[in-house]
Amino acid sequence: MQTKSAAIRWTMTFVFVLAAALVAGHEAVGAHQGGMAADGKEQPYVIEYYYKAKWGHAEEFLALFKKNHYPVLKKEMELGRMLKVSMAAPRYHTTEDGRWDFRVTIVFKNATIANDNFDSAALLKQLYPDQETYKKEEQRRFEILDAHWDLPIKDTDLDKR
């Protein structure tokens, strides 16, 4: 019996040590890939958000974005979560398969904040007391989209390569 319980303890210890090593390795890789410098310094983390509106609805999308989403982003900048929010639109048109109407670029303070599942419910209630109208308008903002995608960006140091 004692040999069996010793083997069980050894196996459980091995599994625990292996799990701890895997978690530590995963966190180190995640921090490196997420925009954290190797020395532990935090780096800004940039994500571009692309929006492709249905034909004829780009201005409606923009108006709803400015009314219902941009104030939330500005509030998050005030909180220090984001360093910068900007929007761009193409000057000319492209082929339909590559078309987008708006690109919103958000510079987060760091990768951890960009991926922390921030709960904006309190901000939304503060900014939009009429939650029913807010929810309807946000639903409409996404109904008029043909596509939406998010693209994390990393800098490439051309002098380093």
PDB file of C-alpha atoms in Angstrom, residues 29-142:
ATOM      1  CA  VAL A  29       5.011  33.768 -24.355  1.00  0.00           C
ATOM      2  CA  GLY A  30       1.730  35.687 -24.067  1.00  0.00           C
ATOM      3  CA  ALA A  31       3.482  38.703 -22.572  1.00  0.00           C
ATOM      4  CA  HIS A  32       6.109  38.663 -25.323  1.00  0.00           C
ATOM      5  CA  GLN A  33       3.579  38.273 -28.135  1.00  0.00           C
ATOM      6  CA  GLY A  34       1.236  40.793 -26.561  1.00  0.00           C
ATOM      7  CA  GLY A  35       3.639  43.687 -26.930  1.00  0.00           C
ATOM      8  CA  MET A  36       5.489  43.513 -23.645  1.00  0.00           C
ATOM      9  CA  ALA A  37       9.238  44.097 -23.829  1.00  0.00           C
ATOM     10  CA  ALA A  38      11.561  41.338 -22.653  1.00  0.00           C
ATOM     11  CA  ASP A  39      12.777  43.474 -19.737  1.00  0.00           C
ATOM     12  CA  GLY A  40       9.232  43.832 -18.400  1.00  0.00           C
ATOM     13  CA  LYS A  41       8.646  47.392 -19.608  1.00  0.00           C
ATOM     14  CA  GLU A  42       5.172  48.004 -20.888  1.00  0.00           C
ATOM     15  CA  GLN A  43       4.758  49.008 -24.500  1.00  0.00           C
ATOM     16  CA  PRO A  44       1.744  50.639 -26.169  1.00  0.00           C
ATOM     17  CA  TYR A  45      -0.440  48.110 -27.983  1.00  0.00           C
ATOM     18  CA  VAL A  46      -2.169  49.103 -31.223  1.00  0.00           C
ATOM     19  CA  ILE A  47      -5.293  47.592 -32.751  1.00  0.00           C
ATOM     20  CA  GLU A  48      -6.964  48.733 -35.949  1.00  0.00           C
ATOM     21  CA  TYR A  49     -10.712  48.176 -36.287  1.00  0.00           C
ATOM     22  CA  TYR A  50     -12.101  48.129 -39.827  1.00  0.00           C
ATOM     23  CA  TYR A  51     -15.746  48.780 -40.711  1.00  0.00           C
ATOM     24  CA  LYS A  52     -17.355  48.141 -44.089  1.00  0.00           C
ATOM     25  CA  ALA A  53     -20.854  49.615 -44.281  1.00  0.00           C
ATOM     26  CA  LYS A  54     -23.531  48.498 -46.691  1.00  0.00           C
ATOM     27  CA  TRP A  55     -23.635  50.741 -49.760  1.00  0.00           C
ATOM     28  CA  GLY A  56     -25.256  54.055 -48.941  1.00  0.00           C
ATOM     29  CA  HIS A  57     -25.017  53.645 -45.150  1.00  0.00           C
ATOM     30  CA  ALA A  58     -21.499  54.896 -44.354  1.00  0.00           C
ATOM     31  CA  GLU A  59     -22.691  58.300 -43.122  1.00  0.00           C
ATOM     32  CA  GLU A  60     -25.372  56.712 -40.929  1.00  0.00           C
ATOM     33  CA  PHE A  61     -22.759  54.380 -39.467  1.00  0.00           C
ATOM     34  CA  LEU A  62     -20.431  57.324 -38.788  1.00  0.00           C
ATOM     35  CA  ALA A  63     -23.173  59.327 -37.073  1.00  0.00           C
ATOM     36  CA  LEU A  64     -24.078  56.378 -34.814  1.00  0.00           C
ATOM     37  CA  PHE A  65     -20.414  55.659 -34.082  1.00  0.00           C
ATOM     38  CA  LYS A  66     -19.786  59.280 -33.067  1.00  0.00           C
ATOM     39  CA  LYS A  67     -22.958  59.372 -30.955  1.00  0.00           C
ATOM     40  CA  ASN A  68     -22.751  56.027 -29.161  1.00  0.00           C
ATOM     41  CA  HIS A  69     -19.251  54.601 -29.314  1.00  0.00           C
ATOM     42  CA  TYR A  70     -16.758  57.447 -29.544  1.00  0.00           C
ATOM     43  CA  PRO A  71     -17.821  58.949 -26.162  1.00  0.00           C
ATOM     44  CA  VAL A  72     -17.102  55.570 -24.534  1.00  0.00           C
ATOM     45  CA  LEU A  73     -13.651  55.484 -26.138  1.00  0.00           C
ATOM     46  CA  LYS A  74     -12.967  59.049 -24.966  1.00  0.00           C
ATOM     47  CA  LYS A  75     -13.978  58.064 -21.434  1.00  0.00           C
ATOM     48  CA  GLU A  76     -11.565  55.131 -21.566  1.00  0.00           C
ATOM     49  CA  MET A  77      -8.817  57.561 -22.625  1.00  0.00           C
ATOM     50  CA  GLU A  78      -9.662  59.700 -19.595  1.00  0.00           C
ATOM     51  CA  LEU A  79      -9.313  56.584 -17.429  1.00  0.00           C
ATOM     52  CA  GLY A  80      -5.840  55.998 -18.891  1.00  0.00           C
ATOM     53  CA  ARG A  81      -6.674  52.703 -20.593  1.00  0.00           C
ATOM     54  CA  MET A  82      -6.106  54.150 -24.061  1.00  0.00           C
ATOM     55  CA  LEU A  83      -3.501  56.646 -25.176  1.00  0.00           C
ATOM     56  CA  LYS A  84      -5.052  57.616 -28.510  1.00  0.00           C
ATOM     57  CA  VAL A  85      -8.122  56.980 -30.673  1.00  0.00           C
ATOM     58  CA  SER A  86      -8.242  58.061 -34.306  1.00  0.00           C
ATOM     59  CA  MET A  87     -10.346  57.352 -37.383  1.00  0.00           C
ATOM     60  CA  ALA A  88      -9.420  57.298 -41.048  1.00  0.00           C
ATOM     61  CA  ALA A  89     -11.406  56.810 -44.235  1.00  0.00           C
ATOM     62  CA  PRO A  90     -10.058  56.064 -47.690  1.00  0.00           C
ATOM     63  CA  ARG A  91      -9.960  59.039 -50.038  1.00  0.00           C
ATOM     64  CA  TYR A  92     -10.912  56.933 -53.078  1.00  0.00           C
ATOM     65  CA  HIS A  93     -12.683  53.628 -53.560  1.00  0.00           C
ATOM     66  CA  THR A  94     -11.101  50.215 -53.993  1.00  0.00           C
ATOM     67  CA  THR A  95     -12.347  46.888 -55.289  1.00  0.00           C
ATOM     68  CA  GLU A  96     -15.362  45.568 -53.404  1.00  0.00           C
ATOM     69  CA  ASP A  97     -13.474  42.653 -51.861  1.00  0.00           C
ATOM     70  CA  GLY A  98     -10.902  45.004 -50.320  1.00  0.00           C
ATOM     71  CA  ARG A  99     -13.252  47.883 -49.525  1.00  0.00           C
ATOM     72  CA  TRP A 100     -13.561  49.366 -46.062  1.00  0.00           C
ATOM     73  CA  ASP A 101     -15.188  52.637 -45.063  1.00  0.00           C
ATOM     74  CA  PHE A 102     -13.608  53.461 -41.707  1.00  0.00           C
ATOM     75  CA  ARG A 103     -10.488  52.407 -39.825  1.00  0.00           C
ATOM     76  CA  VAL A 104     -10.424  53.194 -36.119  1.00  0.00           C
ATOM     77  CA  THR A 105      -6.968  52.958 -34.583  1.00  0.00           C
ATOM     78  CA  ILE A 106      -6.732  52.580 -30.835  1.00  0.00           C
ATOM     79  CA  VAL A 107      -3.428  52.806 -29.005  1.00  0.00           C
ATOM     80  CA  PHE A 108      -3.877  51.028 -25.693  1.00  0.00           C
ATOM     81  CA  LYS A 109      -1.591  51.686 -22.740  1.00  0.00           C
ATOM     82  CA  ASN A 110      -0.319  48.090 -23.021  1.00  0.00           C
ATOM     83  CA  ALA A 111      -1.301  44.603 -24.187  1.00  0.00           C
ATOM     84  CA  THR A 112      -2.658  43.602 -20.800  1.00  0.00           C
ATOM     85  CA  ILE A 113      -5.188  46.432 -20.811  1.00  0.00           C
ATOM     86  CA  ALA A 114      -6.101  45.784 -24.447  1.00  0.00           C
ATOM     87  CA  ASN A 115      -7.030  42.206 -23.572  1.00  0.00           C
ATOM     88  CA  ASP A 116      -8.426  42.531 -20.042  1.00  0.00           C
ATOM     89  CA  ASN A 117     -12.160  42.152 -20.839  1.00  0.00           C
ATOM     90  CA  PHE A 118     -12.927  45.590 -19.425  1.00  0.00           C
ATOM     91  CA  ASP A 119     -16.555  45.804 -18.336  1.00  0.00           C
ATOM     92  CA  SER A 120     -17.908  49.064 -19.750  1.00  0.00           C
ATOM     93  CA  ALA A 121     -21.438  48.582 -18.343  1.00  0.00           C
ATOM     94  CA  ALA A 122     -21.044  51.317 -15.725  1.00  0.00           C
ATOM     95  CA  LEU A 123     -19.702  53.764 -18.326  1.00  0.00           C
ATOM     96  CA  LEU A 124     -22.567  52.972 -20.682  1.00  0.00           C
ATOM     97  CA  LYS A 125     -25.185  53.568 -17.992  1.00  0.00           C
ATOM     98  CA  GLN A 126     -23.510  56.839 -17.019  1.00  0.00           C
ATOM     99  CA  LEU A 127     -23.190  58.092 -20.598  1.00  0.00           C
ATOM    100  CA  TYR A 128     -26.530  56.749 -21.862  1.00  0.00           C
ATOM    101  CA  PRO A 129     -29.269  56.789 -19.207  1.00  0.00           C
ATOM    102  CA  ASP A 130     -31.818  55.859 -21.909  1.00  0.00           C
ATOM    103  CA  GLN A 131     -30.433  52.343 -22.345  1.00  0.00           C
ATOM    104  CA  GLU A 132     -33.301  51.248 -24.592  1.00  0.00           C
ATOM    105  CA  THR A 133     -32.475  53.895 -27.209  1.00  0.00           C
ATOM    106  CA  TYR A 134     -28.755  53.231 -26.864  1.00  0.00           C
ATOM    107  CA  LYS A 135     -29.198  49.495 -27.456  1.00  0.00           C
ATOM    108  CA  LYS A 136     -31.455  50.044 -30.481  1.00  0.00           C
ATOM    109  CA  GLU A 137     -28.976  52.484 -32.044  1.00  0.00           C
ATOM    110  CA  GLU A 138     -26.026  50.177 -31.406  1.00  0.00           C
ATOM    111  CA  GLN A 139     -27.963  47.307 -32.942  1.00  0.00           C
ATOM    112  CA  ARG A 140     -28.648  49.485 -35.981  1.00  0.00           C
ATOM    113  CA  ARG A 141     -24.950  50.474 -36.208  1.00  0.00           C
ATOM    114  CA  PHE A 142     -24.032  46.816 -36.621  1.00  0.00           C
TER     115      PHE A 142
END
